[in-house]
Amino acid sequence: MLIQKGAGSLGFPEWYGRNLDALYDCLTDIREEAEICILQMPLLEEKLGRYAVLLLKVLKDAAGENNAIHLKMEEKP
């Protein structure tokens, strides 16, 4: 699992609450093109359990709501 960009890199506001509701709100407010790439989803699920599934749902929902968000899923060795 590789995390290349954090909240600061995505331009999230200082009030960002570091929870899935806040993540959704911030992602749907982004106006500049942004690509979010999930690598090794099985490993993410292994490490985060059910939270990984919830995270992916939030990312997919936000990408569906905001055309500036581009979500990619890649399986890397």
GROMACS .gro file of N, CA and C in nm, residues 1-5 13-16 23 25 30 35 44-45 48 51 54 57 60 63 70 76:
model
   69
    1MET      N    1   0.086  -0.117   0.000
    1MET     CA    2   0.000   0.000   0.000
    1MET      C    3   0.090   0.122   0.000
    2LEU      N    4   0.064   0.216  -0.089
    2LEU     CA    5   0.144   0.336  -0.100
    2LEU      C    6   0.052   0.456  -0.089
    3ILE      N    7   0.084   0.543   0.002
    3ILE     CA    8   0.008   0.667   0.015
    3ILE      C    9   0.099   0.780  -0.030
    4GLN      N   10   0.065   0.841  -0.142
    4GLN     CA   11   0.152   0.943  -0.198
    4GLN      C   12   0.112   1.084  -0.158
    5LYS      N   13  -0.014   1.106  -0.131
    5LYS     CA   14  -0.059   1.241  -0.101
    5LYS      C   15  -0.152   1.237   0.019
   13PRO      N   16  -0.919   2.176   0.379
   13PRO     CA   17  -0.915   2.288   0.473
   13PRO      C   18  -0.864   2.246   0.610
   14GLU      N   19  -0.824   2.345   0.686
   14GLU     CA   20  -0.771   2.320   0.820
   14GLU      C   21  -0.872   2.248   0.909
   15TRP      N   22  -1.001   2.269   0.885
   15TRP     CA   23  -1.105   2.209   0.968
   15TRP      C   24  -1.133   2.063   0.933
   16TYR      N   25  -1.062   2.009   0.834
   16TYR     CA   26  -1.086   1.871   0.791
   16TYR      C   27  -1.084   1.779   0.913
   23LEU      N   28  -1.407   1.344   0.486
   23LEU     CA   29  -1.338   1.312   0.361
   23LEU      C   30  -1.433   1.331   0.242
   25ASP      N   31  -1.704   1.517   0.225
   25ASP     CA   32  -1.733   1.660   0.209
   25ASP      C   33  -1.619   1.732   0.137
   30ILE      N   34  -1.370   1.969  -0.399
   30ILE     CA   35  -1.252   1.993  -0.482
   30ILE      C   36  -1.295   2.038  -0.621
   35GLU      N   37  -0.650   1.294  -0.903
   35GLU     CA   38  -0.655   1.150  -0.924
   35GLU      C   39  -0.621   1.082  -0.792
   44LEU      N   40  -0.493  -0.343   0.162
   44LEU     CA   41  -0.564  -0.239   0.236
   44LEU      C   42  -0.673  -0.301   0.322
   45GLU      N   43  -0.748  -0.397   0.266
   45GLU     CA   44  -0.852  -0.465   0.341
   45GLU      C   45  -0.793  -0.547   0.456
   48LEU      N   46  -0.685  -0.272   0.717
   48LEU     CA   47  -0.791  -0.185   0.771
   48LEU      C   48  -0.923  -0.256   0.795
   51TYR      N   49  -1.309  -0.108   0.750
   51TYR     CA   50  -1.288   0.035   0.724
   51TYR      C   51  -1.241   0.057   0.580
   54LEU      N   52  -1.545   0.066   0.361
   54LEU     CA   53  -1.615   0.194   0.380
   54LEU      C   54  -1.540   0.309   0.313
   57LYS      N   55  -1.600   0.295  -0.057
   57LYS     CA   56  -1.736   0.343  -0.089
   57LYS      C   57  -1.740   0.494  -0.089
   60LYS      N   58  -1.563   0.621  -0.403
   60LYS     CA   59  -1.646   0.600  -0.523
   60LYS      C   60  -1.764   0.697  -0.525
   63ALA      N   61  -1.634   1.044  -0.612
   63ALA     CA   62  -1.598   1.052  -0.754
   63ALA      C   63  -1.723   1.057  -0.842
   70HIS      N   64  -1.094   1.162  -0.997
   70HIS     CA   65  -1.075   1.044  -1.080
   70HIS      C   66  -1.017   0.934  -0.993
   76LYS      N   67  -0.097  -0.394  -0.771
   76LYS     CA   68   0.049  -0.395  -0.789
   76LYS      C   69   0.106  -0.511  -0.708
   0.00000   0.00000   0.00000
